[in-house]
Tab-separated table of C-alpha atoms in Angstrom:
chain	number	residue	atom	x	y	z
T	1067	UNK	CA	-37.980	26.898	41.156
T	1068	UNK	CA	-39.123	24.711	43.059
T	1069	UNK	CA	-39.492	24.157	46.795
T	1070	UNK	CA	-40.400	20.736	48.515
T	1071	UNK	CA	-39.994	21.307	53.277
T	1072	UNK	CA	-40.651	18.292	55.297
T	1073	UNK	CA	-40.435	20.678	58.429
T	1074	UNK	CA	-40.345	17.801	61.141
T	1075	UNK	CA	-36.529	15.884	60.634
T	1076	UNK	CA	-37.673	13.301	63.515
T	1077	UNK	CA	-41.004	12.506	64.660
T	1078	UNK	CA	-41.308	9.890	67.294
T	1079	UNK	CA	-45.686	8.445	67.785
T	1080	UNK	CA	-46.310	4.796	69.584
T	1081	UNK	CA	-46.970	1.895	68.357
T	1082	UNK	CA	-51.025	1.581	67.165
T	1083	UNK	CA	-51.133	6.337	67.171
T	1084	UNK	CA	-52.158	8.086	63.403
T	1085	UNK	CA	-49.087	9.138	62.729
T	1086	UNK	CA	-48.435	12.279	59.972
T	1087	UNK	CA	-45.264	13.027	58.153
T	1088	UNK	CA	-46.090	16.948	56.802
T	1089	UNK	CA	-44.960	17.796	53.080
T	1090	UNK	CA	-45.650	21.564	51.726
T	1091	UNK	CA	-44.240	22.299	48.700
T	1092	UNK	CA	-44.130	25.283	46.249
T	1093	UNK	CA	-44.248	25.161	42.300
T	1094	UNK	CA	-46.283	26.662	40.117
T	1095	UNK	CA	-47.148	23.882	37.839
T	1096	UNK	CA	-48.954	20.797	38.338
T	1097	UNK	CA	-45.786	19.059	39.908
T	1098	UNK	CA	-46.807	15.091	40.965
T	1099	UNK	CA	-45.929	13.937	44.061
T	1100	UNK	CA	-44.276	10.742	45.626
T	1101	UNK	CA	-43.387	9.529	49.096
T	1102	UNK	CA	-39.761	7.743	49.519
T	1103	UNK	CA	-38.303	5.508	52.447
T	1104	UNK	CA	-35.891	4.395	52.926
T	1105	UNK	CA	-35.949	1.313	55.986
T	1106	UNK	CA	-32.246	0.696	57.683
T	1107	UNK	CA	-29.808	-0.561	56.023
T	1108	UNK	CA	-32.000	-0.595	52.960
T	1109	UNK	CA	-31.708	1.657	49.802
T	1110	UNK	CA	-33.716	5.296	48.938
T	1111	UNK	CA	-37.444	2.906	47.381
T	1112	UNK	CA	-40.460	4.100	46.661
T	1113	UNK	CA	-43.549	4.132	49.076
T	1114	UNK	CA	-45.916	5.530	46.929
T	1115	UNK	CA	-47.135	8.384	44.711
T	1116	UNK	CA	-50.341	10.991	44.020
T	1117	UNK	CA	-50.596	10.101	40.559
T	1118	UNK	CA	-51.684	6.296	40.708
T	1119	UNK	CA	-54.406	7.537	43.294
T	1120	UNK	CA	-53.137	3.689	46.146
T	1121	UNK	CA	-52.601	3.411	49.406
T	1122	UNK	CA	-49.368	0.979	50.415
T	1123	UNK	CA	-49.129	-0.443	53.805
T	1124	UNK	CA	-51.460	1.429	55.581
T	1125	UNK	CA	-50.316	5.506	53.694
T	1126	UNK	CA	-51.769	7.571	51.771
T	1127	UNK	CA	-50.985	10.373	50.607
T	1128	UNK	CA	-53.976	12.978	49.676
T	1129	UNK	CA	-52.631	16.204	47.499
T	1130	UNK	CA	-53.974	19.428	49.048
T	1131	UNK	CA	-53.226	22.207	45.464
T	1132	UNK	CA	-54.881	24.934	47.610
T	1133	UNK	CA	-52.603	24.384	50.432
T	1134	UNK	CA	-49.315	22.749	48.472
T	1135	UNK	CA	-49.478	20.213	50.515
T	1136	UNK	CA	-49.221	15.900	50.008
T	1137	UNK	CA	-48.476	15.321	53.486
T	1138	UNK	CA	-48.469	11.703	54.274
T	1139	UNK	CA	-51.383	9.293	57.063
T	1140	UNK	CA	-51.165	6.184	58.833
T	1141	UNK	CA	-54.327	5.253	60.882
T	1142	UNK	CA	-52.206	2.877	63.003
T	1143	UNK	CA	-48.764	3.186	62.999
T	1144	UNK	CA	-46.753	0.039	63.598
T	1145	UNK	CA	-43.018	-0.725	64.290
T	1146	UNK	CA	-41.818	-1.655	61.148
T	1147	UNK	CA	-42.918	1.482	60.301
T	1148	UNK	CA	-40.087	3.291	61.238
T	1149	UNK	CA	-37.612	4.929	58.563
T	1150	UNK	CA	-36.482	8.217	57.206
T	1151	UNK	CA	-39.294	9.243	54.689
T	1152	UNK	CA	-39.313	12.124	52.222
T	1153	UNK	CA	-41.265	13.615	50.075
T	1154	UNK	CA	-40.564	14.256	46.235
T	1155	UNK	CA	-41.714	16.606	43.689
T	1156	UNK	CA	-41.685	15.727	40.000
T	1157	UNK	CA	-42.909	19.669	37.374
T	1158	UNK	CA	-43.063	16.895	34.619
T	1159	UNK	CA	-43.305	18.239	31.221
T	1160	UNK	CA	-39.746	18.275	29.797
T	1161	UNK	CA	-37.956	17.796	33.609
T	1162	UNK	CA	-37.225	13.566	32.656
T	1163	UNK	CA	-38.446	12.944	35.732
T	1164	UNK	CA	-36.181	15.446	38.269
T	1165	UNK	CA	-36.289	14.797	42.060
T	1166	UNK	CA	-36.823	18.100	44.467
T	1167	UNK	CA	-36.500	16.376	47.684
T	1168	UNK	CA	-37.588	18.015	50.886
T	1169	UNK	CA	-34.732	18.130	54.210
T	1170	UNK	CA	-36.932	14.371	54.650
T	1171	UNK	CA	-38.607	12.916	58.532
T	1172	UNK	CA	-37.123	10.107	60.689
T	1173	UNK	CA	-40.282	8.530	62.139
T	1174	UNK	CA	-39.880	6.293	65.185
T	1175	UNK	CA	-42.196	3.127	66.416
T	1176	UNK	CA	-41.573	3.009	69.745
T	1177	UNK	CA	-43.841	-0.634	71.118
X	1303	UNK	CA	-31.586	-8.574	38.178
X	1304	UNK	CA	-29.448	-6.893	40.660
X	1305	UNK	CA	-30.957	-2.767	39.795
X	1306	UNK	CA	-28.921	-0.750	40.365
X	1307	UNK	CA	-25.448	-0.653	41.575
X	1308	UNK	CA	-22.725	1.076	43.311
X	1309	UNK	CA	-19.481	0.634	43.746
X	1310	UNK	CA	-16.752	1.597	46.351
X	1311	UNK	CA	-19.649	1.685	49.294
X	1312	UNK	CA	-17.008	4.026	50.849
X	1313	UNK	CA	-14.427	6.171	49.847
X	1314	UNK	CA	-12.066	7.705	51.505
X	1315	UNK	CA	-10.045	11.287	49.552
X	1316	UNK	CA	-7.494	13.970	50.838
X	1317	UNK	CA	-8.002	17.417	49.085
X	1318	UNK	CA	-6.842	17.077	45.596
X	1319	UNK	CA	-7.379	13.470	44.928
X	1320	UNK	CA	-10.063	12.395	42.073
X	1321	UNK	CA	-12.345	9.680	41.948
X	1322	UNK	CA	-15.034	8.522	39.946
X	1323	UNK	CA	-18.262	6.753	41.299
X	1324	UNK	CA	-19.746	3.503	39.455
X	1325	UNK	CA	-22.599	3.468	39.075
X	1326	UNK	CA	-24.512	0.626	36.615
X	1327	UNK	CA	-28.447	-0.426	36.505
X	1328	UNK	CA	-29.751	-3.612	34.401
X	1329	UNK	CA	-33.292	-2.494	33.781
X	1330	UNK	CA	-32.728	-1.339	30.752
X	1331	UNK	CA	-33.700	2.371	32.711
X	1332	UNK	CA	-33.550	5.412	29.852
X	1333	UNK	CA	-33.026	7.552	32.230
X	1334	UNK	CA	-30.478	8.833	35.863
X	1335	UNK	CA	-29.329	10.002	38.178
X	1336	UNK	CA	-26.802	10.753	40.596
X	1337	UNK	CA	-27.907	13.096	43.750
X	1338	UNK	CA	-25.456	13.618	47.161
X	1339	UNK	CA	-27.141	13.800	50.492
X	1340	UNK	CA	-25.958	16.221	53.044
X	1341	UNK	CA	-26.261	15.494	57.265
X	1342	UNK	CA	-29.787	16.616	58.171
X	1343	UNK	CA	-31.046	17.898	53.742
X	1344	UNK	CA	-32.675	16.237	51.668
X	1345	UNK	CA	-30.958	14.727	48.375
X	1346	UNK	CA	-30.181	16.952	45.957
X	1347	UNK	CA	-29.232	16.577	42.203
X	1348	UNK	CA	-25.785	16.664	41.191
X	1349	UNK	CA	-26.051	15.829	36.581
X	1350	UNK	CA	-28.786	13.119	34.539
X	1351	UNK	CA	-29.151	11.493	31.146
X	1352	UNK	CA	-31.591	10.553	29.352
X	1353	UNK	CA	-29.761	8.379	26.714
X	1354	UNK	CA	-26.994	6.827	26.306
X	1355	UNK	CA	-24.512	10.750	25.260
X	1356	UNK	CA	-26.403	12.719	26.634
X	1357	UNK	CA	-26.013	14.352	29.838
X	1358	UNK	CA	-26.779	16.928	31.499
X	1359	UNK	CA	-26.456	19.212	34.944
X	1360	UNK	CA	-28.686	19.278	38.295
X	1361	UNK	CA	-28.979	21.659	40.298
X	1362	UNK	CA	-26.074	21.365	41.953
X	1363	UNK	CA	-23.479	19.740	39.721
X	1364	UNK	CA	-19.856	21.622	40.268
X	1365	UNK	CA	-16.860	19.977	41.324
X	1366	UNK	CA	-18.239	17.251	38.838
X	1367	UNK	CA	-18.023	15.396	35.642
X	1368	UNK	CA	-20.251	12.305	34.294
X	1369	UNK	CA	-20.515	10.281	30.995
X	1370	UNK	CA	-23.008	8.184	29.530
X	1371	UNK	CA	-21.694	6.386	26.599
X	1372	UNK	CA	-23.839	2.972	27.558
X	1373	UNK	CA	-26.993	2.513	28.297
X	1374	UNK	CA	-25.868	1.185	31.416
X	1375	UNK	CA	-23.410	3.072	33.714
X	1376	UNK	CA	-23.158	6.073	34.658
X	1377	UNK	CA	-19.766	7.245	36.397
X	1378	UNK	CA	-19.343	10.244	37.796
X	1379	UNK	CA	-16.762	12.110	38.115
X	1380	UNK	CA	-14.585	14.134	40.858
X	1381	UNK	CA	-11.143	15.705	39.643
X	1382	UNK	CA	-10.186	17.760	42.754
X	1383	UNK	CA	-11.189	16.076	45.554
X	1384	UNK	CA	-12.992	19.821	48.384
X	1385	UNK	CA	-13.703	18.719	51.990
X	1386	UNK	CA	-17.508	20.546	50.432
X	1387	UNK	CA	-18.215	17.583	48.058
X	1388	UNK	CA	-18.165	15.377	52.275
X	1389	UNK	CA	-21.656	13.583	50.897
X	1390	UNK	CA	-23.724	10.058	49.791
X	1391	UNK	CA	-23.900	9.903	46.445
X	1392	UNK	CA	-27.218	8.065	45.130
X	1393	UNK	CA	-27.260	7.008	41.619
X	1394	UNK	CA	-30.910	6.088	40.184
X	1395	UNK	CA	-32.824	4.911	37.653
X	1396	UNK	CA	-35.405	5.488	35.772
X	1397	UNK	CA	-37.129	3.908	32.800
X	1398	UNK	CA	-38.371	7.234	31.058
X	1399	UNK	CA	-40.808	8.415	28.567
X	1400	UNK	CA	-43.545	8.200	30.376
X	1401	UNK	CA	-44.901	10.834	32.948
X	1402	UNK	CA	-43.722	11.157	35.641
X	1403	UNK	CA	-41.795	7.552	36.645
X	1404	UNK	CA	-40.439	5.883	39.560
X	1405	UNK	CA	-37.216	5.851	40.783
X	1406	UNK	CA	-34.695	3.444	41.789
X	1407	UNK	CA	-31.804	3.760	43.698
X	1408	UNK	CA	-29.063	2.752	43.937
X	1409	UNK	CA	-26.899	1.422	48.247
X	1410	UNK	CA	-25.716	4.921	47.675
X	1411	UNK	CA	-21.508	5.711	48.441
X	1412	UNK	CA	-20.442	7.717	51.331
X	1413	UNK	CA	-17.173	9.280	50.648
X	1414	UNK	CA	-15.320	11.715	53.086
X	1415	UNK	CA	-13.257	14.619	51.770
X	1416	UNK	CA	-10.027	15.409	54.603
């Protein structure tokens, strides 16, 4: 069975500082990885996915198959980045899009 | 286009009571999911459906039932509420039939069982 681990429950940085939210996974196949975000008083929404190779709101994430990691990075954090971030894994194939989520990391960006 | 809607937003149940959490989507998505989120934990899949009339268990299905009579609706039923079912419940939908599809989430239902 697959597993997703986000080692930091809380992460605090100052505005303008770089930020990295860690995500490690265990799965024997080739999964797709996602980052979902929940801003205050908003619903959970997709931030980015590996397959799209895109940068959203200045965030990027690189899939490292050797280290089985999918860390989320942003070079200059903004106060509006404060939110709960979830890393999620989709095994693909006939999994019907079922996601396995990490425990989540609360990011706080201080002014 | 309301997306995924859930009712109620909050509910307090007594042990042994039953209730149905409603979930509706207006995006004509094939796939729908129910997750629960316990404090300090990630979301865990309870049940999912790949189309009307087709449902299957997820990781934590005990104590719950679902049905999918229409594409739009995917209610979650708690038959005998227990304190262990105190959680936030999220419904989600996805287009399906494509690889690695995005899931769209509802606002959640916060349930307390006392």
